[in-house]
PDB file of C-alpha atoms in Angstrom:
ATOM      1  CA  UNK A   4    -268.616 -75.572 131.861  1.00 58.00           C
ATOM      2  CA  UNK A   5    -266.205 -72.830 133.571  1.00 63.00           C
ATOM      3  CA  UNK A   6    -268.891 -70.432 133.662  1.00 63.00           C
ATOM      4  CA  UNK A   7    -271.240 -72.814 136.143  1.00 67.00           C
ATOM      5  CA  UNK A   8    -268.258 -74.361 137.460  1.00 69.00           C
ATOM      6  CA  UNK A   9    -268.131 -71.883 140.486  1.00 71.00           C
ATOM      7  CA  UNK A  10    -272.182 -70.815 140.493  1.00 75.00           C
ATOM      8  CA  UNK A  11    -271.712 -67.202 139.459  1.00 73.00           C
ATOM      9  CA  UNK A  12    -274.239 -65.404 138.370  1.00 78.00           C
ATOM     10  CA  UNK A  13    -272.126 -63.226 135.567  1.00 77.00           C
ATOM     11  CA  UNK A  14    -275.323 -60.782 135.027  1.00 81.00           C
ATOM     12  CA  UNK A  15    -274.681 -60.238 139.106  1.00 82.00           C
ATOM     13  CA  UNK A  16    -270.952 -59.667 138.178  1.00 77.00           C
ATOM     14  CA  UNK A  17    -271.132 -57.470 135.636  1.00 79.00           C
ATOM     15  CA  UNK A  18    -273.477 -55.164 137.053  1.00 83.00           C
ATOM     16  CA  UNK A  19    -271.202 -55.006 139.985  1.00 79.00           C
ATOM     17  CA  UNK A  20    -268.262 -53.958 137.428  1.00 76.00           C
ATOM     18  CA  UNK A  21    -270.619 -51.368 135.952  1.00 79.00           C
ATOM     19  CA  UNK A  22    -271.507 -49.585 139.363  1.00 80.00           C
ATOM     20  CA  UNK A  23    -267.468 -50.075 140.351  1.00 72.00           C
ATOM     21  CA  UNK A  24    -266.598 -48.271 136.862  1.00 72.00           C
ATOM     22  CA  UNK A  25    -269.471 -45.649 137.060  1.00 75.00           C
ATOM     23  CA  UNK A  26    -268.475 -44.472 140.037  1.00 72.00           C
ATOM     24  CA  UNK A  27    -265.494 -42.844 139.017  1.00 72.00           C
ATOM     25  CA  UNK A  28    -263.910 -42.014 136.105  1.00 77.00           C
ATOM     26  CA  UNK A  29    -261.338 -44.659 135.429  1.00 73.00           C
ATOM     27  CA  UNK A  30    -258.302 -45.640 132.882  1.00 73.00           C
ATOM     28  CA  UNK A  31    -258.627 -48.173 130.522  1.00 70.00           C
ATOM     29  CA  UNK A  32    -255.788 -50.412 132.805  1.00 71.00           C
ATOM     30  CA  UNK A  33    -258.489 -49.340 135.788  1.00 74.00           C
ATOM     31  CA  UNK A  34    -261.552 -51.164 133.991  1.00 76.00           C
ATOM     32  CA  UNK A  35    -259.274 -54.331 133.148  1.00 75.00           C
ATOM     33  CA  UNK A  36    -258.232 -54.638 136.687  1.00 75.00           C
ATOM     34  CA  UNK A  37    -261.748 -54.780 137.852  1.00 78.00           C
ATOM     35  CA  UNK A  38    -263.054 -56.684 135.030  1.00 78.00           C
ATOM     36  CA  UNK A  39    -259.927 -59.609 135.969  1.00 78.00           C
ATOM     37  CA  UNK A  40    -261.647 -59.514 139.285  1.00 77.00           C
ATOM     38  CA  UNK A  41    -265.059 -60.750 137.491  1.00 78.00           C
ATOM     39  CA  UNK A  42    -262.639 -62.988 135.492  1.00 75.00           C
ATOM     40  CA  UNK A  43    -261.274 -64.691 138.361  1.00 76.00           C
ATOM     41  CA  UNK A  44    -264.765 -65.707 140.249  1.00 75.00           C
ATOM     42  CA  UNK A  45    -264.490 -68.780 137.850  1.00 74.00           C
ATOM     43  CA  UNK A  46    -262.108 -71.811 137.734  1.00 71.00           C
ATOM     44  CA  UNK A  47    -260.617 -71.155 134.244  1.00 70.00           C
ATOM     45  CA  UNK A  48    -256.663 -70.613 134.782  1.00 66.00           C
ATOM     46  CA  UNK A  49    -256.286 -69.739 131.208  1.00 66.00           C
ATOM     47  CA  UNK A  50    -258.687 -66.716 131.713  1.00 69.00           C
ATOM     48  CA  UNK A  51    -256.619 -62.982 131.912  1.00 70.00           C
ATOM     49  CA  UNK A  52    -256.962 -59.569 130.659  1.00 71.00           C
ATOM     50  CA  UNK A  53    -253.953 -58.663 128.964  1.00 65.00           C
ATOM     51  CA  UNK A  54    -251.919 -57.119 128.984  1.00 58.00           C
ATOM     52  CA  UNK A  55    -252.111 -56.499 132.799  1.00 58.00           C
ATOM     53  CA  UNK A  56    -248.773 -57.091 133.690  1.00 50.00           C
ATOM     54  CA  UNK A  57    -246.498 -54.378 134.003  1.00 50.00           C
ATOM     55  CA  UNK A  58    -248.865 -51.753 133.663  1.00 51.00           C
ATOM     56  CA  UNK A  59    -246.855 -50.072 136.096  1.00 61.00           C
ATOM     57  CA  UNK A  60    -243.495 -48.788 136.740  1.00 78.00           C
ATOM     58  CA  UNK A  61    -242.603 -50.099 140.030  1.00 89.00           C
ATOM     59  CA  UNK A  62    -242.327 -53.813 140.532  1.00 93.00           C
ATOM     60  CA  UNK A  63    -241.422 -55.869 143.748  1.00 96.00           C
ATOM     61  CA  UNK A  64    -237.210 -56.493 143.231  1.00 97.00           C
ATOM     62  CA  UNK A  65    -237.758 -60.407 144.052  1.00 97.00           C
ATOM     63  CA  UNK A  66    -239.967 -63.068 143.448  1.00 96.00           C
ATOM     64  CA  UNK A  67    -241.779 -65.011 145.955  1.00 97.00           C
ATOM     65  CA  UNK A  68    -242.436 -68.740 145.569  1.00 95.00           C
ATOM     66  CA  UNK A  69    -244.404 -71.026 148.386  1.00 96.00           C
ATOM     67  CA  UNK A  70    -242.890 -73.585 150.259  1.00 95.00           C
ATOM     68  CA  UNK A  71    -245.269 -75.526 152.307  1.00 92.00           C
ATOM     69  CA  UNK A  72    -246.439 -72.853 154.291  1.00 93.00           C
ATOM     70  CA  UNK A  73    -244.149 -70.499 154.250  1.00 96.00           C
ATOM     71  CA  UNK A  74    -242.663 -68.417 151.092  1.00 97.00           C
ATOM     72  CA  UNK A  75    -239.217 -68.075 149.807  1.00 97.00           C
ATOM     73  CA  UNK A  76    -238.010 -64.777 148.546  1.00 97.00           C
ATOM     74  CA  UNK A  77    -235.520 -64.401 145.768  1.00 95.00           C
ATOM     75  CA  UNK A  78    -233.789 -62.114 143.738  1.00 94.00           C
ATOM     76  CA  UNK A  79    -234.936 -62.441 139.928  1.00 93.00           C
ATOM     77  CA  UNK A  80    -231.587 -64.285 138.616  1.00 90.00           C
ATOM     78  CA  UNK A  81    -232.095 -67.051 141.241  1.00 89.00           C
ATOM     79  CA  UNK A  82    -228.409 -65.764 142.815  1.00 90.00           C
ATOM     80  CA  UNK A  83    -229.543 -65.463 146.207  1.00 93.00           C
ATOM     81  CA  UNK A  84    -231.917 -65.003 149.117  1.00 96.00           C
ATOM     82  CA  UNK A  85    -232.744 -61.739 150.363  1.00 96.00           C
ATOM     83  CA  UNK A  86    -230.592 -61.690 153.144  1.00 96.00           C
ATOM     84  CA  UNK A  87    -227.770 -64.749 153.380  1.00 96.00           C
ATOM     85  CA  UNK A  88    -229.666 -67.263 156.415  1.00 97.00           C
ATOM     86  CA  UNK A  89    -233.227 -65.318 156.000  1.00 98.00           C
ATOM     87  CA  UNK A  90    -234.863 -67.467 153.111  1.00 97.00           C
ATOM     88  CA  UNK A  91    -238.315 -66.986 154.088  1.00 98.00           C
ATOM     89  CA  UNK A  92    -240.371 -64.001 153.528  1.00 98.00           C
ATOM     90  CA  UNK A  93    -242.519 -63.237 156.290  1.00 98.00           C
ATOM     91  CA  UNK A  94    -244.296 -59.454 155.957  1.00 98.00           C
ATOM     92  CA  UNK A  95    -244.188 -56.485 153.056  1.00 98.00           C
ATOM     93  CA  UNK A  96    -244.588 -53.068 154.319  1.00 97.00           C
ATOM     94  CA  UNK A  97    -245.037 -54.495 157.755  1.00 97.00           C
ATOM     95  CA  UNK A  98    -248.252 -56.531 156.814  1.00 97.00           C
ATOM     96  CA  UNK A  99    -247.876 -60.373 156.946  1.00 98.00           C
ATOM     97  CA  UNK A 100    -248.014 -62.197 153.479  1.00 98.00           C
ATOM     98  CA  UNK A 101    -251.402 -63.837 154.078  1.00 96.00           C
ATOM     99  CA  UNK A 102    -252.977 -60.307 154.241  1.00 97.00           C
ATOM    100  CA  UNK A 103    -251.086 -59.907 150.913  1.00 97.00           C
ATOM    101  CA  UNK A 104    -251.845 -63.194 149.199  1.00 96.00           C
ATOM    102  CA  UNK A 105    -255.313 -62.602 150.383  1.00 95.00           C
ATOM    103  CA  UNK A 106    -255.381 -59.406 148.659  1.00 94.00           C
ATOM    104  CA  UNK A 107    -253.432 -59.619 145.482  1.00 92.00           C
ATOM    105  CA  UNK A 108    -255.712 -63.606 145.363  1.00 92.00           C
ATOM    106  CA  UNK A 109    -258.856 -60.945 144.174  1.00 88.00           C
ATOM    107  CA  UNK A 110    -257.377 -62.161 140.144  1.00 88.00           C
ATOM    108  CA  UNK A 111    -256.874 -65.191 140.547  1.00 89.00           C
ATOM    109  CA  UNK A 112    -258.900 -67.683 139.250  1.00 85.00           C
ATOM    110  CA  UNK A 113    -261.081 -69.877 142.044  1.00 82.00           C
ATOM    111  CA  UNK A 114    -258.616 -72.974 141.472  1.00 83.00           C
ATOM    112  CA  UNK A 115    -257.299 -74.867 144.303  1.00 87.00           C
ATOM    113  CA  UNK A 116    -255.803 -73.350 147.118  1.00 91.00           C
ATOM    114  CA  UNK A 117    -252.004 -74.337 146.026  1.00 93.00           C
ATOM    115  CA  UNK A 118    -252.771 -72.733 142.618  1.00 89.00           C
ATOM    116  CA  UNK A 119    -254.468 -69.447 143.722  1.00 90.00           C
ATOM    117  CA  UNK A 120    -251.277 -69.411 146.747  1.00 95.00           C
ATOM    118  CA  UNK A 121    -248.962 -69.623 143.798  1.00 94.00           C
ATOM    119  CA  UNK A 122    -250.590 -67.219 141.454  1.00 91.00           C
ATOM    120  CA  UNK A 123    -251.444 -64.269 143.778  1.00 94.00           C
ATOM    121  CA  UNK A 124    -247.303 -64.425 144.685  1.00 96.00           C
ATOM    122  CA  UNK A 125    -247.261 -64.040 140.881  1.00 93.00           C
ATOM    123  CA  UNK A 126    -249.449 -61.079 140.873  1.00 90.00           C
ATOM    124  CA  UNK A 127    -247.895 -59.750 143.837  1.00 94.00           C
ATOM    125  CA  UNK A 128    -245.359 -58.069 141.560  1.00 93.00           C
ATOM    126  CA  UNK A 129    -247.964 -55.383 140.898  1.00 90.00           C
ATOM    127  CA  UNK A 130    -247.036 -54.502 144.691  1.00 94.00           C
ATOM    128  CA  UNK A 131    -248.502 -51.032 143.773  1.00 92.00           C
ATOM    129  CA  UNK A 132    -251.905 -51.702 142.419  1.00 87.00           C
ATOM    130  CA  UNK A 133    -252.037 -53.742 145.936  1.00 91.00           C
ATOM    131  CA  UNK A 134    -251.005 -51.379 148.126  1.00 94.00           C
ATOM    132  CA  UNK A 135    -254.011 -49.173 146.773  1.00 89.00           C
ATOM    133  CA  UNK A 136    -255.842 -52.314 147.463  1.00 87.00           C
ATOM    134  CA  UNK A 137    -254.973 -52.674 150.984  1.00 92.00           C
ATOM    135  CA  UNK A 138    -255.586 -48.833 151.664  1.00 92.00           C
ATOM    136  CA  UNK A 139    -251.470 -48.260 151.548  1.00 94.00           C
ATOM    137  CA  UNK A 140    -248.976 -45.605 149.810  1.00 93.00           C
ATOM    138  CA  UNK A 141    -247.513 -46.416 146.888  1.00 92.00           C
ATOM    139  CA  UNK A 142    -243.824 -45.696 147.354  1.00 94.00           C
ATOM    140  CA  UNK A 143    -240.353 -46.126 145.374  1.00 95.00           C
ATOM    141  CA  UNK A 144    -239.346 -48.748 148.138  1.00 97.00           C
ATOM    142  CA  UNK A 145    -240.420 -52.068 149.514  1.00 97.00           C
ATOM    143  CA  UNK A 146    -239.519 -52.665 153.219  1.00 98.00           C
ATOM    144  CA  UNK A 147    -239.751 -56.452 153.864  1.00 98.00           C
ATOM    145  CA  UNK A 148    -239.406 -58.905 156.686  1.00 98.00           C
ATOM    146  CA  UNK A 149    -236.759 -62.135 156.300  1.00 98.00           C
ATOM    147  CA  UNK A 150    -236.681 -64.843 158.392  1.00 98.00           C
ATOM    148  CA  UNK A 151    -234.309 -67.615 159.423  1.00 97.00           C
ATOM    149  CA  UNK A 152    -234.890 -71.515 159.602  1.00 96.00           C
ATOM    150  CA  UNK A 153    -234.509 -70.907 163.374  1.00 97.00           C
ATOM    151  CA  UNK A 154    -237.222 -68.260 163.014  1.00 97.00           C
ATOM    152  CA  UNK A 155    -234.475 -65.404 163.684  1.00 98.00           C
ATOM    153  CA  UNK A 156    -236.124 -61.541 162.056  1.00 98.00           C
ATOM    154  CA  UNK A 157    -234.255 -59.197 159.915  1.00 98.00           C
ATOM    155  CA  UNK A 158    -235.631 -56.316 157.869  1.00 98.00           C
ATOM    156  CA  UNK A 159    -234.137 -54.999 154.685  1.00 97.00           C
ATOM    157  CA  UNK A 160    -235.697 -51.571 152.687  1.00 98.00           C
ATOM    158  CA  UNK A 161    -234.669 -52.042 149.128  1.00 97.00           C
ATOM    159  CA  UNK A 162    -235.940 -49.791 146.148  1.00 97.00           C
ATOM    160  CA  UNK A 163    -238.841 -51.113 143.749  1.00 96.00           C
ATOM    161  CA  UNK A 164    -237.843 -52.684 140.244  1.00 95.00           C
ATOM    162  CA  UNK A 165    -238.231 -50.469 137.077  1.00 91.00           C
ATOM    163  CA  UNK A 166    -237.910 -53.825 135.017  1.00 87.00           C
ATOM    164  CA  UNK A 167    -240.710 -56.833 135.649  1.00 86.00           C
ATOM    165  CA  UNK A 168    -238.926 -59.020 137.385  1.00 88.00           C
ATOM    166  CA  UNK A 169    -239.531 -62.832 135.416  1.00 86.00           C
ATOM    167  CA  UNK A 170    -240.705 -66.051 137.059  1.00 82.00           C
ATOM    168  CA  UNK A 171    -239.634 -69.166 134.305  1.00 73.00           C
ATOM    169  CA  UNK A 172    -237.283 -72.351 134.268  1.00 62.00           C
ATOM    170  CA  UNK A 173    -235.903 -73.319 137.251  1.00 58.00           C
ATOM    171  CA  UNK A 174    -232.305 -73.510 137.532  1.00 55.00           C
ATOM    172  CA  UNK A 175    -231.948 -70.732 135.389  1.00 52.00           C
ATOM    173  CA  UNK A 176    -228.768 -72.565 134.295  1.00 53.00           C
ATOM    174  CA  UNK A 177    -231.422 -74.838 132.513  1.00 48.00           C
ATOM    175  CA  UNK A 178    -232.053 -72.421 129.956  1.00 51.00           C
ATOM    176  CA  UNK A 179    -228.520 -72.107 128.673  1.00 54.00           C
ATOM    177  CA  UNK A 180    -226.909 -75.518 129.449  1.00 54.00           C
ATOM    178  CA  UNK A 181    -228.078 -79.084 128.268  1.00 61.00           C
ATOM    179  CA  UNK A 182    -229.565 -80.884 130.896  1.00 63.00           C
ATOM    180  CA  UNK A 183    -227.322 -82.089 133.585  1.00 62.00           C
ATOM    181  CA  UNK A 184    -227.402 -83.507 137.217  1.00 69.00           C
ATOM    182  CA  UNK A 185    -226.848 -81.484 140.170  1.00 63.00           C
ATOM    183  CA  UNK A 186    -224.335 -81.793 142.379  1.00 69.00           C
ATOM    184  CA  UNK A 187    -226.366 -82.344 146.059  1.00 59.00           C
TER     185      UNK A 187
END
C-alpha cells in the first residue's frame, strides 16, 4: 500500500541512488543518507535508516518545535528560550527556516504538511549534513535569528552541541513527577 501510496516508481529511485553513489566514492553514513531520501518519497512515517541520527559530532544546541506558522526555539531541558522575549526562531546562518525546513524535509516521509513541518525541525539537528545540503560551511557555531511577539530581531552565535540534543515528554517535569495540574 505505502509503496503506491505516493506513485513512485522505486526502479526510477533506485537507479537515481545508484548514479548519486557511483559518482563518488562515499561512506557507508553517505549511502544511508541518500538511500533515506528514496525512503522518504513514500508516506510510511515508520520508514528510517538507522542509525542516522547522530552520525555526527556537531548538533544544533536547541530544539525547534512549530507553532502555527512560526517556530519556537528552545534549549534541550525546556529551561528557556533562546534569548528571554525572542521565542521564535526566525533564520540559521542567516537563511530563513523555510529554506531550512525545505531542505532538511528531503527525509521526511511525504505525510501531511504538519507532519513533514514537524519532522524536518527534528532532522534539523543534523545542522551539518544540511549545511552541505544547502551549499554552506560546516562550522563549530550556529548563528541564529530570535524574534519577539512584537516582531523585535536579535541575533545570538552560540557553539554547536557535542551531545544530541533530545526531543520527548513535554513538561519534562512529567517524566519525574506523577501527573499534576499546572498552575496557569
Amino acid at each position: 500500500v505505502y509503496l503506491r501510496a505516493n506513485n513512485v516508481d522505486l526502479g526510477a529511485a533506485m537507479k537515481e541512488l545508484r548514479a548519486l553513489a557511483g559518482k563518488k566514492e562515499i561512506t557507508l553514513g553517505e549511502f544511508g543518507w541518500l538511500l533515506q531520501n528514496v525512503l522518504a518519497r513514500f508516506i510510511d512515517g515508520h520508514a528510517e535508516i538507522s542509525p542516522l541520527s547522530r552520525s555526527r559530532r556537531a548538533f544544533l544546541p536547541f530544539l525547534v518545535e512549530p507553532v502555527g506558522t512560526r517556530f519556537v526555539a528552545f534549549l534541550p531541558d525546556r529551561s528557556a528560550h533562546l534569548a528571554e522575549g525572542f521565542p521564535y526562531l526566525a533564520e540559521i546562518d542567516g537563511v530563513p527556516m523555510a529554506k531550512w525546513i525545505e531542505v532538511s524535509a528531503q527525509v521526511v516521509p511525504r505525510g501531511s504538511p504538519q507532519y513533514r513541518t514537524r519532522h524536518a525541525l527534528r532532522w534539523l539537528r543534523e545542522i551539518q549534513l544540511f549545511r552541505g545540503w544547502a551549499g554552506r560551511k560546516a562550522t563549530d557555531e550556529v548563528s541564529v535569528t530570535l524574534v519577539s511577539e512584537q516582531g523585535k530581531r536579535t541575533a545570538r552565535t552560540m557553539a554547536l552541541a557535542k551531545e544530541y540534543p533530545m526531543y520527548g515528554h513535554w513538561p519534562m517535569a512529567m517524566r519525574k513527577a506523577e501527573p499534576r495540574v499546572l498552575d496557569n
